[in-house]
mmCIF file of C-alpha atoms in Angstrom:
data_model
loop_
_atom_site.group_PDB
_atom_site.id
_atom_site.type_symbol
_atom_site.label_atom_id
_atom_site.label_comp_id
_atom_site.label_asym_id
_atom_site.label_seq_id
_atom_site.Cartn_x
_atom_site.Cartn_y
_atom_site.Cartn_z
ATOM 1 C CA GLY E 1 15.684 49.282 361.039
ATOM 2 C CA GLN E 2 18.189 50.884 363.297
ATOM 3 C CA SER E 3 20.149 49.547 366.227
ATOM 4 C CA LEU E 4 22.748 51.111 368.492
ATOM 5 C CA GLU E 5 25.139 49.436 370.887
ATOM 6 C CA GLN E 6 26.732 50.962 373.926
ATOM 7 C CA PRO E 7 28.588 49.454 376.884
ATOM 8 C CA SER E 8 26.197 48.927 379.774
ATOM 9 C CA GLU E 9 28.535 50.265 382.466
ATOM 10 C CA VAL E 10 31.681 52.359 382.767
ATOM 11 C CA THR E 11 33.518 53.306 385.948
ATOM 12 C CA ALA E 12 36.166 56.008 386.338
ATOM 13 C CA VAL E 13 37.645 58.212 389.038
ATOM 14 C CA GLU E 14 37.176 61.905 389.598
ATOM 15 C CA GLY E 15 39.383 64.027 387.378
ATOM 16 C CA ALA E 16 39.875 61.284 384.815
ATOM 17 C CA ILE E 17 38.792 61.102 381.155
ATOM 18 C CA VAL E 18 36.261 58.546 379.981
ATOM 19 C CA GLN E 19 35.037 57.600 376.518
ATOM 20 C CA ILE E 20 31.620 56.047 375.914
ATOM 21 C CA ASN E 21 31.351 54.346 372.550
ATOM 22 C CA CYS E 22 28.306 53.919 370.363
ATOM 23 C CA THR E 23 28.242 51.670 367.330
ATOM 24 C CA TYR E 24 25.226 51.657 365.101
ATOM 25 C CA GLN E 25 23.553 49.889 362.237
ATOM 26 C CA THR E 26 21.272 52.033 360.142
ATOM 27 C CA SER E 27 20.458 52.489 356.502
ATOM 28 C CA GLY E 28 20.761 56.239 356.786
ATOM 29 C CA PHE E 29 20.412 58.859 359.445
ATOM 30 C CA TYR E 30 20.591 62.607 359.990
ATOM 31 C CA GLY E 31 22.995 62.675 362.906
ATOM 32 C CA LEU E 32 24.058 61.175 366.214
ATOM 33 C CA SER E 33 22.844 62.717 369.466
ATOM 34 C CA TRP E 34 23.904 62.186 373.072
ATOM 35 C CA TYR E 35 21.737 62.595 376.161
ATOM 36 C CA GLN E 36 22.468 62.434 379.871
ATOM 37 C CA GLN E 37 19.980 61.126 382.416
ATOM 38 C CA HIS E 38 20.399 61.155 386.175
ATOM 39 C CA ASP E 39 18.472 58.618 388.240
ATOM 40 C CA GLY E 40 14.808 59.560 388.371
ATOM 41 C CA GLY E 41 15.346 62.585 386.161
ATOM 42 C CA ALA E 42 14.581 63.616 382.631
ATOM 43 C CA PRO E 43 17.136 63.208 379.847
ATOM 44 C CA THR E 44 19.074 66.329 378.920
ATOM 45 C CA PHE E 45 20.695 67.011 375.574
ATOM 46 C CA LEU E 46 24.492 66.984 375.442
ATOM 47 C CA SER E 47 25.582 67.093 371.812
ATOM 48 C CA TYR E 48 24.756 66.390 368.171
ATOM 49 C CA ASN E 49 27.010 65.346 365.302
ATOM 50 C CA ALA E 50 25.628 65.696 361.798
ATOM 51 C CA LEU E 51 29.031 65.542 360.140
ATOM 52 C CA ASP E 52 32.091 63.403 360.742
ATOM 53 C CA GLY E 53 34.526 64.783 363.256
ATOM 54 C CA LEU E 54 34.707 66.140 366.746
ATOM 55 C CA GLU E 55 32.286 68.556 368.396
ATOM 56 C CA GLU E 56 33.419 70.126 371.658
ATOM 57 C CA THR E 57 31.232 71.662 374.336
ATOM 58 C CA GLY E 58 33.109 72.442 377.493
ATOM 59 C CA ARG E 59 34.222 69.263 379.257
ATOM 60 C CA PHE E 60 32.204 67.121 376.851
ATOM 61 C CA SER E 61 33.151 66.225 373.276
ATOM 62 C CA SER E 62 31.427 63.983 370.782
ATOM 63 C CA PHE E 63 32.787 62.292 367.705
ATOM 64 C CA LEU E 64 31.208 60.689 364.646
ATOM 65 C CA SER E 65 32.646 58.531 361.884
ATOM 66 C CA ARG E 66 29.990 57.532 359.377
ATOM 67 C CA SER E 67 32.414 55.320 357.462
ATOM 68 C CA ASP E 68 33.050 53.297 360.636
ATOM 69 C CA SER E 69 29.423 53.433 361.869
ATOM 70 C CA TYR E 70 30.818 54.642 365.145
ATOM 71 C CA GLY E 71 30.639 57.529 367.529
ATOM 72 C CA TYR E 72 31.738 58.338 371.029
ATOM 73 C CA LEU E 73 31.180 60.756 373.876
ATOM 74 C CA LEU E 74 34.286 61.957 375.683
ATOM 75 C CA LEU E 75 33.983 63.330 379.189
ATOM 76 C CA GLN E 76 37.011 65.124 380.605
ATOM 77 C CA GLU E 77 37.870 66.235 384.134
ATOM 78 C CA LEU E 78 35.223 63.925 385.513
ATOM 79 C CA GLN E 79 33.168 65.165 388.442
ATOM 80 C CA MET E 80 30.970 63.223 390.834
ATOM 81 C CA LYS E 81 27.912 64.888 389.311
ATOM 82 C CA ASP E 82 28.733 63.215 385.977
ATOM 83 C CA SER E 83 27.542 59.904 387.429
ATOM 84 C CA ALA E 84 24.503 59.230 385.276
ATOM 85 C CA SER E 85 23.272 57.232 382.300
ATOM 86 C CA TYR E 86 24.339 58.330 378.834
ATOM 87 C CA PHE E 87 22.359 57.512 375.708
ATOM 88 C CA CYS E 88 23.278 57.817 372.049
ATOM 89 C CA ALA E 89 20.463 58.239 369.545
ATOM 90 C CA VAL E 90 19.926 58.456 365.798
ATOM 91 C CA ARG E 91 17.114 59.770 363.637
ATOM 92 C CA GLY E 92 16.546 57.641 360.565
ATOM 93 C CA ARG E 93 15.931 59.049 357.116
ATOM 94 C CA GLY E 94 12.753 58.816 355.131
ATOM 95 C CA GLY E 95 9.350 57.196 355.411
ATOM 96 C CA SER E 96 8.902 54.511 358.004
ATOM 97 C CA ALA E 97 12.605 54.698 358.868
ATOM 98 C CA ARG E 98 12.145 58.222 360.128
ATOM 99 C CA GLN E 99 11.947 57.117 363.714
ATOM 100 C CA LEU E 100 14.225 57.841 366.607
ATOM 101 C CA THR E 101 16.258 55.038 368.091
ATOM 102 C CA PHE E 102 18.116 55.267 371.373
ATOM 103 C CA GLY E 103 20.874 53.000 372.595
ATOM 104 C CA SER E 104 20.216 51.069 375.788
ATOM 105 C CA GLY E 105 22.364 53.496 377.769
ATOM 106 C CA THR E 106 25.709 53.459 379.569
ATOM 107 C CA GLN E 107 25.707 53.825 383.337
ATOM 108 C CA LEU E 108 28.728 55.937 384.294
ATOM 109 C CA THR E 109 29.915 55.754 387.873
ATOM 110 C CA VAL E 110 32.478 58.316 388.998
ATOM 111 C CA LEU E 111 34.442 57.307 392.079
ATOM 112 C CA PRO E 112 36.140 59.761 394.448
ATOM 113 C CA ASP U 1 13.698 73.610 384.120
ATOM 114 C CA SER U 2 13.423 72.634 380.436
ATOM 115 C CA GLY U 3 10.271 74.632 379.798
ATOM 116 C CA VAL U 4 8.323 71.487 378.916
ATOM 117 C CA THR U 5 5.466 70.655 381.268
ATOM 118 C CA GLN U 6 3.753 67.317 381.756
ATOM 119 C CA THR U 7 0.685 66.442 383.780
ATOM 120 C CA PRO U 8 -0.001 64.531 385.867
ATOM 121 C CA LYS U 9 3.282 63.687 387.613
ATOM 122 C CA HIS U 10 1.967 60.394 388.906
ATOM 123 C CA LEU U 11 -0.944 58.249 387.823
ATOM 124 C CA ILE U 12 -2.153 55.043 389.411
ATOM 125 C CA THR U 13 -4.867 53.081 387.685
ATOM 126 C CA ALA U 14 -6.171 49.580 387.142
ATOM 127 C CA THR U 15 -5.811 47.158 384.266
ATOM 128 C CA GLY U 16 -8.291 47.710 381.482
ATOM 129 C CA GLN U 17 -8.606 51.425 382.160
ATOM 130 C CA ARG U 18 -7.830 54.376 379.911
ATOM 131 C CA VAL U 19 -5.688 57.392 380.790
ATOM 132 C CA THR U 20 -4.594 60.607 379.109
ATOM 133 C CA LEU U 21 -1.187 62.182 379.585
ATOM 134 C CA ARG U 22 -0.728 65.824 378.742
ATOM 135 C CA CYS U 23 2.295 67.744 377.496
ATOM 136 C CA SER U 24 2.941 71.416 376.802
ATOM 137 C CA PRO U 25 6.066 72.090 374.726
ATOM 138 C CA ARG U 26 8.516 74.935 375.195
ATOM 139 C CA SER U 27 7.308 78.219 373.813
ATOM 140 C CA GLY U 28 8.077 78.314 370.092
ATOM 141 C CA ASP U 29 8.789 74.595 369.688
ATOM 142 C CA LEU U 30 6.750 72.926 366.963
ATOM 143 C CA SER U 31 7.705 69.291 367.536
ATOM 144 C CA VAL U 32 6.464 67.103 370.356
ATOM 145 C CA TYR U 33 7.821 63.607 370.993
ATOM 146 C CA TRP U 34 6.541 60.880 373.312
ATOM 147 C CA TYR U 35 8.747 58.231 374.909
ATOM 148 C CA GLN U 36 8.225 55.270 377.208
ATOM 149 C CA GLN U 37 10.879 54.253 379.724
ATOM 150 C CA SER U 38 10.302 51.074 381.717
ATOM 151 C CA LEU U 39 12.242 50.311 384.881
ATOM 152 C CA ASP U 40 15.976 50.213 384.177
ATOM 153 C CA GLN U 41 15.297 50.383 380.455
ATOM 154 C CA GLY U 42 16.282 52.777 377.744
ATOM 155 C CA LEU U 43 14.044 55.240 376.016
ATOM 156 C CA GLN U 44 11.530 53.807 373.573
ATOM 157 C CA PHE U 45 10.353 56.315 371.008
ATOM 158 C CA LEU U 46 6.590 56.222 370.546
ATOM 159 C CA ILE U 47 5.555 59.032 368.233
ATOM 160 C CA GLN U 48 6.373 62.548 367.065
ATOM 161 C CA TYR U 49 4.111 65.394 365.969
ATOM 162 C CA TYR U 50 5.272 68.473 364.118
ATOM 163 C CA ASN U 51 2.972 71.485 363.942
ATOM 164 C CA GLY U 52 -0.128 69.353 364.390
ATOM 165 C CA GLU U 53 0.791 66.561 361.972
ATOM 166 C CA GLU U 54 2.203 63.140 362.743
ATOM 167 C CA ARG U 55 5.867 63.220 361.693
ATOM 168 C CA ALA U 56 7.344 59.915 362.790
ATOM 169 C CA LYS U 57 6.128 56.756 364.438
ATOM 170 C CA GLY U 58 8.000 54.279 366.583
ATOM 171 C CA ASN U 59 6.829 51.018 368.088
ATOM 172 C CA ILE U 60 3.655 52.511 369.468
ATOM 173 C CA LEU U 61 0.996 49.975 370.399
ATOM 174 C CA GLU U 62 -2.397 50.152 368.725
ATOM 175 C CA ARG U 63 -3.923 50.684 372.180
ATOM 176 C CA PHE U 64 -1.987 53.955 372.367
ATOM 177 C CA SER U 65 -2.774 57.094 370.407
ATOM 178 C CA ALA U 66 -1.667 60.691 370.450
ATOM 179 C CA GLN U 67 -2.499 64.037 368.957
ATOM 180 C CA GLN U 68 -1.167 67.558 368.856
ATOM 181 C CA PHE U 69 -3.631 70.415 369.135
ATOM 182 C CA PRO U 70 -3.606 73.836 367.404
ATOM 183 C CA ASP U 71 -2.033 75.416 370.490
ATOM 184 C CA LEU U 72 0.735 72.765 370.085
ATOM 185 C CA HIS U 73 0.103 70.941 373.333
ATOM 186 C CA SER U 74 -0.112 67.191 372.963
ATOM 187 C CA GLU U 75 -1.946 64.331 374.607
ATOM 188 C CA LEU U 76 -1.029 60.651 374.757
ATOM 189 C CA ASN U 77 -3.973 58.320 375.260
ATOM 190 C CA LEU U 78 -3.350 54.845 376.669
ATOM 191 C CA SER U 79 -6.273 52.423 376.673
ATOM 192 C CA SER U 80 -6.991 48.855 377.781
ATOM 193 C CA LEU U 81 -4.082 49.238 380.140
ATOM 194 C CA GLU U 82 -1.980 46.221 381.073
ATOM 195 C CA LEU U 83 0.488 45.698 383.902
ATOM 196 C CA GLY U 84 3.334 45.962 381.421
ATOM 197 C CA ASP U 85 2.347 49.522 380.543
ATOM 198 C CA SER U 86 3.637 50.694 383.915
ATOM 199 C CA ALA U 87 6.494 53.017 383.059
ATOM 200 C CA LEU U 88 7.751 56.565 382.991
ATOM 201 C CA TYR U 89 6.356 58.463 380.015
ATOM 202 C CA PHE U 90 8.354 61.418 378.783
ATOM 203 C CA CYS U 91 7.365 64.152 376.447
ATOM 204 C CA ALA U 92 10.005 66.226 374.668
ATOM 205 C CA SER U 93 9.911 69.178 372.315
ATOM 206 C CA SER U 94 12.226 70.664 369.732
ATOM 207 C CA THR U 95 12.286 73.653 367.434
ATOM 208 C CA GLY U 96 12.416 71.719 364.205
ATOM 209 C CA THR U 97 11.529 68.313 362.839
ATOM 210 C CA GLY U 98 14.751 66.714 364.037
ATOM 211 C CA GLU U 99 15.810 66.143 360.438
ATOM 212 C CA SER U 100 18.287 68.961 360.145
ATOM 213 C CA ARG U 101 22.040 69.251 360.275
ATOM 214 C CA ARG U 102 21.675 72.102 362.734
ATOM 215 C CA SER U 103 22.033 70.996 366.304
ATOM 216 C CA SER U 104 19.681 73.671 367.591
ATOM 217 C CA TYR U 105 16.832 72.323 365.444
ATOM 218 C CA ASN U 106 17.323 68.768 366.683
ATOM 219 C CA GLU U 107 17.967 69.339 370.373
ATOM 220 C CA GLN U 108 15.121 67.865 372.366
ATOM 221 C CA PHE U 109 14.017 69.318 375.692
ATOM 222 C CA PHE U 110 12.400 66.753 377.952
ATOM 223 C CA GLY U 111 9.605 67.258 380.433
ATOM 224 C CA PRO U 112 9.784 65.810 383.963
ATOM 225 C CA GLY U 113 7.754 62.758 382.966
ATOM 226 C CA THR U 114 4.574 61.065 384.109
ATOM 227 C CA ARG U 115 4.994 57.926 386.183
ATOM 228 C CA LEU U 116 2.193 55.518 385.326
ATOM 229 C CA THR U 117 1.463 52.585 387.616
ATOM 230 C CA VAL U 118 -1.052 49.990 386.456
ATOM 231 C CA LEU U 119 -2.324 47.699 389.223
#
């Protein structure tokens, strides 16, 4: 099976940088994805890491280290609109393990 | 707007009943995924179809079933409904199977969801 752990809540101020960590246990997976979800809304895709290292998309960056079973989402120049829940997710490899598992989500609150 | 449509937006029904949720993927996407999200909970993956065939299965209850039709739209059938089935049900679509190293093949686009209330 697969399991992912994320902090339940993170608080930061506008303009700051915040890192949301995701540690996982899985026998094998294709890559680590990150999604953002505002209250009452649908999740939206942020990033995907298939290989170790950093992927940068504007103010958001995501990192993966397979050897450490660890990834993170880095949000820079925080804005009020970044207040949302953030989920990491993995897609397992092969057979019955080929399911998608999402972390329980991190509620980010950005303060003025 | 993600391009994924779901109907209905809201559904209120009674315990023991059966309902069908409908999803139309983005044009060109071959994969459809179904998720359940209970109040203040994360996303629980139910099932994925790729080009009409079941591709991956999560912890989907036996009372639930799904299918993907030749025009690639999908339906999720929930039967013998219980109070605990009340949740937001999301459908998502992607270009590929989700088993690629290419981000663009794995990126899922979510519909607005169907809020199911079982009384």
